[in-house]
Every structure is written in structure tokens, then in C-alpha cells.
Amino acid sequence: MYKFRIAPSILSADFARLGEEVTAVIEAGADLIHFDVMDNHYVPNLTFGPMVCAALKPYASVPVDVHLMVEPVDDLIRSFAKAGADIITFHPEASRHVDRSLSLIKDEGCQAGLVLNPATPVYVLENVLDKLDMVLLMSVNPGFGGQSFIPQTLVKIRQVRDLLDIYAGESGRRVALEVDGGIKVDNIAAAAEAGADTFVAGSAIFGKPDYRAVIDEMKRELAAVMV
């Protein structure tokens, strides 16, 4: 059984207090900090740049998980790697040469991953598994926080888990499977049962007064899946 990880998305945090919010959510039990980068081009919103990542890095005692919703990606891969990203994921539609972009992430010393939108087929992973440390499945359409989980994602999680398990058996390498969008206490167990091991949660955590209580409840739901 893989270790489950909770990755709060600071897209739903208080932007006026981002450093404090990062500290608070890590103290509450976060395993990663999810950093959503939107460019008002690939997606219809504009969020954080590398300077914000660099400013928050001293507050992050856990890995910084940068999700690039940008096009093109290569220049920002370099910038976010220098800004302190530990994991960088991007959408294959946003790169002309996916293998090259993944290699660039690895060359910068970061873990690399691909992000699949709800309508992106699973087969895009097949020829680059050797360069992947993570696959991120969007369970909403990217661009905005606070959306509802798309139930069909559970089928896709199972498909990707099967692919990654076969690859792990052949290579001895484990690739993490992250899910992002509408994750909350009452559906996190279903996503875990389908095969996800890393869970991005934004408003489900930052929208509540007690971060620790929410994360503890999520981890209790996940612990029941592990039994």
C-alpha cells in the first residue's frame, strides 16, 4: 500500500497571509504544498509566478508541488525550479515536445509529472513513464478553485493505477498518482480506493476554521481504506 499524502492548494488560501497560511497548514499535517500556476492563456485565470514561490519557499518544510497550467511551459519550468519547486507537473497539451519538457524538469533536479485534464486520454502517459515521478489527474476542468468533483474521474484513476502498477512491476519504479479538484472529506476515500495516493484539497481545507481538524478527518478516511 502506498503512503497517502495530503496536498493543500494555496489557491484557496488567504492571499494576504500566504506565508502564515503555508506554516499553518503544514503544522496541521500537510504532506505537500500544492502551488497552482495559471497564466490567463492556457486557463482563464491568473495566479502566482516564480517570485511568489521563492518568497514562500522558506515557509515550506514539506515539498512544494508546482502545477503549471501555462503555455508554453519550458521557460517557466526553469524559473520555478530556481524558485524552489520540488515537484513540477504540466499539461501535455501545453508542450510541443512532452519528453523534452519532462527531461528539462529532471535536469533541473526536480521530480517531474504530467497532468491529465478530464478529457485527456490516458495513453499519452505510455511513452514517457520512465521520466515520470507523478501523474496528476484533474477531477475538475482546470482554471478555478471550488469546483465539484467529476465522478467519471474514479474510472480514470483506476485506469491510470493499473498502468502504473504494471510499470512498477516491470521497472521497480513507483510513480505517484495525484488527484486534484473537488476533493473533500466525503469523497477522498473513494478516490483512494480507486488508486490515488496524493490528494489536492483547496477550499475543503482553507475554507474551514480548523485546518488540523479537516486534515485529521481526511487522514482517518484514508486510514480506513488502508485496513
mmCIF file of C-alpha atoms in Angstrom:
data_model
loop_
_atom_site.group_PDB
_atom_site.id
_atom_site.type_symbol
_atom_site.label_atom_id
_atom_site.label_comp_id
_atom_site.label_asym_id
_atom_site.label_seq_id
_atom_site.Cartn_x
_atom_site.Cartn_y
_atom_site.Cartn_z
ATOM 1 C CA MET A 1 0.000 0.000 0.000
ATOM 2 C CA TYR A 2 1.325 3.418 -0.946
ATOM 3 C CA LYS A 3 1.664 6.173 1.634
ATOM 4 C CA PHE A 4 -1.213 8.610 1.320
ATOM 5 C CA ARG A 5 -0.381 12.321 1.155
ATOM 6 C CA ILE A 6 -2.486 15.454 1.571
ATOM 7 C CA ALA A 7 -1.503 18.448 -0.578
ATOM 8 C CA PRO A 8 -3.405 21.621 0.368
ATOM 9 C CA SER A 9 -3.725 24.029 -2.545
ATOM 10 C CA ILE A 10 -2.836 27.600 -1.640
ATOM 11 C CA LEU A 11 -5.119 28.757 -4.454
ATOM 12 C CA SER A 12 -7.809 28.712 -1.750
ATOM 13 C CA ALA A 13 -5.650 30.321 0.965
ATOM 14 C CA ASP A 14 -5.785 33.927 2.147
ATOM 15 C CA PHE A 15 -3.528 35.663 -0.387
ATOM 16 C CA ALA A 16 -2.796 38.492 2.038
ATOM 17 C CA ARG A 17 -1.315 35.981 4.517
ATOM 18 C CA LEU A 18 0.261 33.317 2.306
ATOM 19 C CA GLY A 19 3.358 32.735 4.427
ATOM 20 C CA GLU A 20 1.280 32.284 7.565
ATOM 21 C CA GLU A 21 -1.169 30.061 5.696
ATOM 22 C CA VAL A 22 1.612 27.766 4.482
ATOM 23 C CA THR A 23 3.011 27.486 8.007
ATOM 24 C CA ALA A 24 -0.425 26.831 9.480
ATOM 25 C CA VAL A 25 -1.408 24.108 7.060
ATOM 26 C CA ILE A 26 1.933 22.306 7.450
ATOM 27 C CA GLU A 27 1.559 22.416 11.228
ATOM 28 C CA ALA A 28 -1.925 20.958 10.685
ATOM 29 C CA GLY A 29 -0.456 17.908 8.940
ATOM 30 C CA ALA A 30 0.011 18.753 5.249
ATOM 31 C CA ASP A 31 2.434 16.471 3.388
ATOM 32 C CA LEU A 32 2.939 18.751 0.362
ATOM 33 C CA ILE A 33 2.108 22.341 -0.572
ATOM 34 C CA HIS A 34 0.280 22.471 -3.905
ATOM 35 C CA PHE A 35 1.093 25.591 -5.905
ATOM 36 C CA ASP A 36 -1.312 26.283 -8.801
ATOM 37 C CA VAL A 37 0.212 28.412 -11.550
ATOM 38 C CA MET A 38 -2.317 29.867 -14.018
ATOM 39 C CA ASP A 39 -1.432 32.187 -16.897
ATOM 40 C CA ASN A 40 -4.762 33.542 -18.254
ATOM 41 C CA HIS A 41 -3.793 31.827 -21.514
ATOM 42 C CA TYR A 42 -3.843 28.055 -21.116
ATOM 43 C CA VAL A 43 -6.545 28.536 -18.459
ATOM 44 C CA PRO A 44 -8.879 31.503 -17.850
ATOM 45 C CA ASN A 45 -7.288 32.789 -14.660
ATOM 46 C CA LEU A 46 -4.065 34.365 -13.391
ATOM 47 C CA THR A 47 -2.387 33.356 -10.141
ATOM 48 C CA PHE A 48 1.210 33.018 -8.925
ATOM 49 C CA GLY A 49 4.606 33.450 -10.524
ATOM 50 C CA PRO A 50 8.071 32.210 -9.570
ATOM 51 C CA MET A 51 8.717 35.191 -7.286
ATOM 52 C CA VAL A 52 5.804 34.157 -5.061
ATOM 53 C CA CYS A 53 7.108 30.580 -4.986
ATOM 54 C CA ALA A 54 10.565 31.806 -3.980
ATOM 55 C CA ALA A 55 9.063 34.021 -1.259
ATOM 56 C CA LEU A 56 7.073 31.106 0.188
ATOM 57 C CA LYS A 57 9.828 28.501 -0.011
ATOM 58 C CA PRO A 58 11.311 29.418 3.415
ATOM 59 C CA TYR A 59 7.908 28.709 4.977
ATOM 60 C CA ALA A 60 7.621 25.270 3.346
ATOM 61 C CA SER A 61 9.181 22.481 5.404
ATOM 62 C CA VAL A 62 7.461 19.962 3.101
ATOM 63 C CA PRO A 63 7.907 19.600 -0.694
ATOM 64 C CA VAL A 64 6.462 22.301 -2.944
ATOM 65 C CA ASP A 65 4.287 20.710 -5.634
ATOM 66 C CA VAL A 66 4.070 23.155 -8.578
ATOM 67 C CA HIS A 67 1.250 22.560 -11.078
ATOM 68 C CA LEU A 68 1.860 24.553 -14.262
ATOM 69 C CA MET A 69 -1.360 25.488 -16.063
ATOM 70 C CA VAL A 70 0.589 27.563 -18.564
ATOM 71 C CA GLU A 71 1.537 27.541 -22.231
ATOM 72 C CA PRO A 72 4.365 27.289 -23.241
ATOM 73 C CA VAL A 73 5.959 25.557 -20.283
ATOM 74 C CA ASP A 74 9.726 25.257 -20.735
ATOM 75 C CA ASP A 75 10.834 28.720 -19.614
ATOM 76 C CA LEU A 76 8.639 28.564 -16.516
ATOM 77 C CA ILE A 77 9.953 25.099 -15.679
ATOM 78 C CA ARG A 78 13.411 26.633 -15.323
ATOM 79 C CA SER A 79 12.088 29.617 -13.367
ATOM 80 C CA PHE A 80 10.112 27.552 -10.868
ATOM 81 C CA ALA A 81 12.955 25.098 -10.388
ATOM 82 C CA LYS A 82 15.185 28.036 -9.444
ATOM 83 C CA ALA A 83 12.392 29.390 -7.200
ATOM 84 C CA GLY A 84 12.403 26.225 -5.076
ATOM 85 C CA ALA A 85 9.907 23.818 -6.622
ATOM 86 C CA ASP A 86 10.431 20.198 -5.624
ATOM 87 C CA ILE A 87 7.852 18.674 -7.983
ATOM 88 C CA ILE A 88 6.783 20.236 -11.302
ATOM 89 C CA THR A 89 3.834 18.963 -13.319
ATOM 90 C CA PHE A 90 2.427 20.288 -16.585
ATOM 91 C CA HIS A 91 -0.264 19.532 -19.151
ATOM 92 C CA PRO A 92 0.873 17.641 -22.272
ATOM 93 C CA GLU A 93 -1.312 19.888 -24.445
ATOM 94 C CA ALA A 94 0.843 22.844 -23.370
ATOM 95 C CA SER A 95 4.155 21.424 -24.615
ATOM 96 C CA ARG A 96 5.190 20.770 -28.211
ATOM 97 C CA HIS A 97 7.672 18.151 -27.023
ATOM 98 C CA VAL A 98 6.482 16.431 -23.855
ATOM 99 C CA ASP A 99 9.528 14.191 -23.492
ATOM 100 C CA ARG A 100 11.847 17.197 -23.768
ATOM 101 C CA SER A 101 9.885 19.187 -21.178
ATOM 102 C CA LEU A 102 9.970 16.266 -18.747
ATOM 103 C CA SER A 103 13.709 15.912 -19.290
ATOM 104 C CA LEU A 104 14.144 19.596 -18.554
ATOM 105 C CA ILE A 105 12.384 19.200 -15.192
ATOM 106 C CA LYS A 106 14.611 16.263 -14.305
ATOM 107 C CA ASP A 107 17.734 18.122 -15.431
ATOM 108 C CA GLU A 108 16.774 20.958 -13.066
ATOM 109 C CA GLY A 109 16.788 18.482 -10.164
ATOM 110 C CA CYS A 110 13.021 18.313 -9.630
ATOM 111 C CA GLN A 111 10.546 15.464 -9.736
ATOM 112 C CA ALA A 112 8.522 15.509 -12.955
ATOM 113 C CA GLY A 113 4.909 14.801 -13.759
ATOM 114 C CA LEU A 114 2.141 15.092 -16.318
ATOM 115 C CA VAL A 115 -1.358 16.429 -15.682
ATOM 116 C CA LEU A 116 -4.358 14.921 -17.450
ATOM 117 C CA ASN A 117 -7.486 17.034 -17.877
ATOM 118 C CA PRO A 118 -10.859 15.257 -17.660
ATOM 119 C CA ALA A 119 -10.915 14.700 -21.448
ATOM 120 C CA THR A 120 -7.181 13.964 -21.917
ATOM 121 C CA PRO A 121 -6.681 10.275 -22.794
ATOM 122 C CA VAL A 122 -4.588 8.038 -20.567
ATOM 123 C CA TYR A 123 -2.441 6.744 -23.433
ATOM 124 C CA VAL A 124 -0.391 9.977 -23.501
ATOM 125 C CA LEU A 125 1.468 8.571 -20.476
ATOM 126 C CA GLU A 126 2.618 5.355 -22.083
ATOM 127 C CA ASN A 127 5.770 6.504 -23.888
ATOM 128 C CA VAL A 128 7.133 8.689 -21.086
ATOM 129 C CA LEU A 129 6.619 6.561 -17.977
ATOM 130 C CA ASP A 130 10.375 6.349 -17.463
ATOM 131 C CA LYS A 131 10.517 10.116 -16.923
ATOM 132 C CA LEU A 132 7.504 10.402 -14.604
ATOM 133 C CA ASP A 133 7.568 10.671 -10.829
ATOM 134 C CA MET A 134 3.913 11.712 -10.612
ATOM 135 C CA VAL A 135 0.712 11.672 -12.623
ATOM 136 C CA LEU A 136 -1.879 14.296 -11.678
ATOM 137 C CA LEU A 137 -5.472 13.669 -12.708
ATOM 138 C CA MET A 138 -7.751 16.683 -12.822
ATOM 139 C CA SER A 139 -11.156 15.836 -11.375
ATOM 140 C CA VAL A 140 -12.425 19.264 -12.483
ATOM 141 C CA ASN A 141 -11.656 21.379 -15.527
ATOM 142 C CA PRO A 142 -8.579 23.472 -14.676
ATOM 143 C CA GLY A 143 -8.662 27.195 -14.102
ATOM 144 C CA PHE A 144 -10.712 27.823 -10.975
ATOM 145 C CA GLY A 145 -10.859 26.611 -7.389
ATOM 146 C CA GLY A 146 -14.001 25.479 -5.604
ATOM 147 C CA GLN A 147 -15.405 23.244 -8.362
ATOM 148 C CA SER A 148 -17.238 19.947 -7.828
ATOM 149 C CA PHE A 149 -15.563 16.556 -8.310
ATOM 150 C CA ILE A 150 -16.346 14.890 -11.673
ATOM 151 C CA PRO A 151 -17.446 11.313 -10.795
ATOM 152 C CA GLN A 152 -16.076 9.817 -14.046
ATOM 153 C CA THR A 153 -12.614 10.593 -12.663
ATOM 154 C CA LEU A 154 -12.862 7.473 -10.483
ATOM 155 C CA VAL A 155 -12.846 5.319 -13.622
ATOM 156 C CA LYS A 156 -9.806 7.175 -14.919
ATOM 157 C CA ILE A 157 -7.972 6.822 -11.600
ATOM 158 C CA ARG A 158 -8.418 3.042 -11.856
ATOM 159 C CA GLN A 159 -7.130 3.029 -15.444
ATOM 160 C CA VAL A 160 -4.023 5.017 -14.534
ATOM 161 C CA ARG A 161 -3.390 2.983 -11.379
ATOM 162 C CA ASP A 162 -3.450 -0.217 -13.437
ATOM 163 C CA LEU A 163 -0.966 1.291 -15.901
ATOM 164 C CA LEU A 164 1.343 2.499 -13.127
ATOM 165 C CA ASP A 165 1.187 -0.818 -11.277
ATOM 166 C CA ILE A 166 2.174 -2.719 -14.414
ATOM 167 C CA TYR A 167 5.038 -0.282 -14.962
ATOM 168 C CA ALA A 168 6.148 -0.607 -11.327
ATOM 169 C CA GLY A 169 6.195 -4.370 -11.648
ATOM 170 C CA GLU A 170 8.363 -4.165 -14.765
ATOM 171 C CA SER A 171 10.703 -1.359 -13.694
ATOM 172 C CA GLY A 172 10.716 -1.362 -9.900
ATOM 173 C CA ARG A 173 9.850 2.364 -10.019
ATOM 174 C CA ARG A 174 6.807 3.755 -8.258
ATOM 175 C CA VAL A 175 5.023 6.729 -9.838
ATOM 176 C CA ALA A 176 2.715 8.722 -7.548
ATOM 177 C CA LEU A 177 -0.913 9.244 -8.570
ATOM 178 C CA GLU A 178 -2.355 12.589 -7.519
ATOM 179 C CA VAL A 179 -5.933 13.821 -7.934
ATOM 180 C CA ASP A 180 -6.977 17.472 -7.919
ATOM 181 C CA GLY A 181 -10.416 19.061 -7.919
ATOM 182 C CA GLY A 182 -13.335 18.896 -5.535
ATOM 183 C CA ILE A 183 -11.563 16.581 -3.075
ATOM 184 C CA LYS A 184 -13.087 16.728 0.392
ATOM 185 C CA VAL A 185 -13.734 14.546 3.421
ATOM 186 C CA ASP A 186 -16.728 12.752 1.954
ATOM 187 C CA ASN A 187 -15.087 11.641 -1.326
ATOM 188 C CA ILE A 188 -11.378 11.251 -0.523
ATOM 189 C CA ALA A 189 -11.809 7.582 0.433
ATOM 190 C CA ALA A 190 -13.455 6.783 -2.909
ATOM 191 C CA ALA A 191 -10.527 8.361 -4.756
ATOM 192 C CA ALA A 192 -8.090 6.360 -2.625
ATOM 193 C CA GLU A 193 -9.970 3.112 -3.202
ATOM 194 C CA ALA A 194 -9.765 3.788 -6.950
ATOM 195 C CA GLY A 195 -5.971 4.044 -6.668
ATOM 196 C CA ALA A 196 -4.960 7.643 -5.923
ATOM 197 C CA ASP A 197 -2.320 8.193 -3.240
ATOM 198 C CA THR A 198 -1.901 12.002 -3.223
ATOM 199 C CA PHE A 199 -4.834 14.366 -2.759
ATOM 200 C CA VAL A 200 -5.010 18.067 -3.545
ATOM 201 C CA ALA A 201 -7.587 19.908 -1.456
ATOM 202 C CA GLY A 202 -8.180 23.637 -1.562
ATOM 203 C CA SER A 203 -11.430 25.094 -0.258
ATOM 204 C CA ALA A 204 -12.129 21.883 1.674
ATOM 205 C CA ILE A 205 -9.214 22.839 3.958
ATOM 206 C CA PHE A 206 -8.638 26.575 3.643
ATOM 207 C CA GLY A 207 -12.371 27.254 3.702
ATOM 208 C CA LYS A 208 -12.649 25.830 7.214
ATOM 209 C CA PRO A 209 -11.688 27.460 10.531
ATOM 210 C CA ASP A 210 -9.677 24.474 11.822
ATOM 211 C CA TYR A 211 -7.181 23.111 9.253
ATOM 212 C CA ARG A 212 -5.958 20.352 11.536
ATOM 213 C CA ALA A 213 -9.465 19.050 12.145
ATOM 214 C CA VAL A 214 -10.111 18.736 8.405
ATOM 215 C CA ILE A 215 -6.767 17.118 7.586
ATOM 216 C CA ASP A 216 -7.112 14.722 10.526
ATOM 217 C CA GLU A 217 -10.574 13.742 9.298
ATOM 218 C CA MET A 218 -9.249 13.173 5.780
ATOM 219 C CA LYS A 219 -6.446 11.001 7.153
ATOM 220 C CA ARG A 220 -8.953 8.983 9.184
ATOM 221 C CA GLU A 221 -10.929 8.336 5.991
ATOM 222 C CA LEU A 222 -7.711 7.257 4.261
ATOM 223 C CA ALA A 223 -6.659 5.041 7.173
ATOM 224 C CA ALA A 224 -9.914 3.128 6.804
ATOM 225 C CA VAL A 225 -9.028 2.437 3.165
ATOM 226 C CA MET A 226 -5.622 1.070 4.174
ATOM 227 C CA VAL A 227 -7.115 -1.512 6.580
#
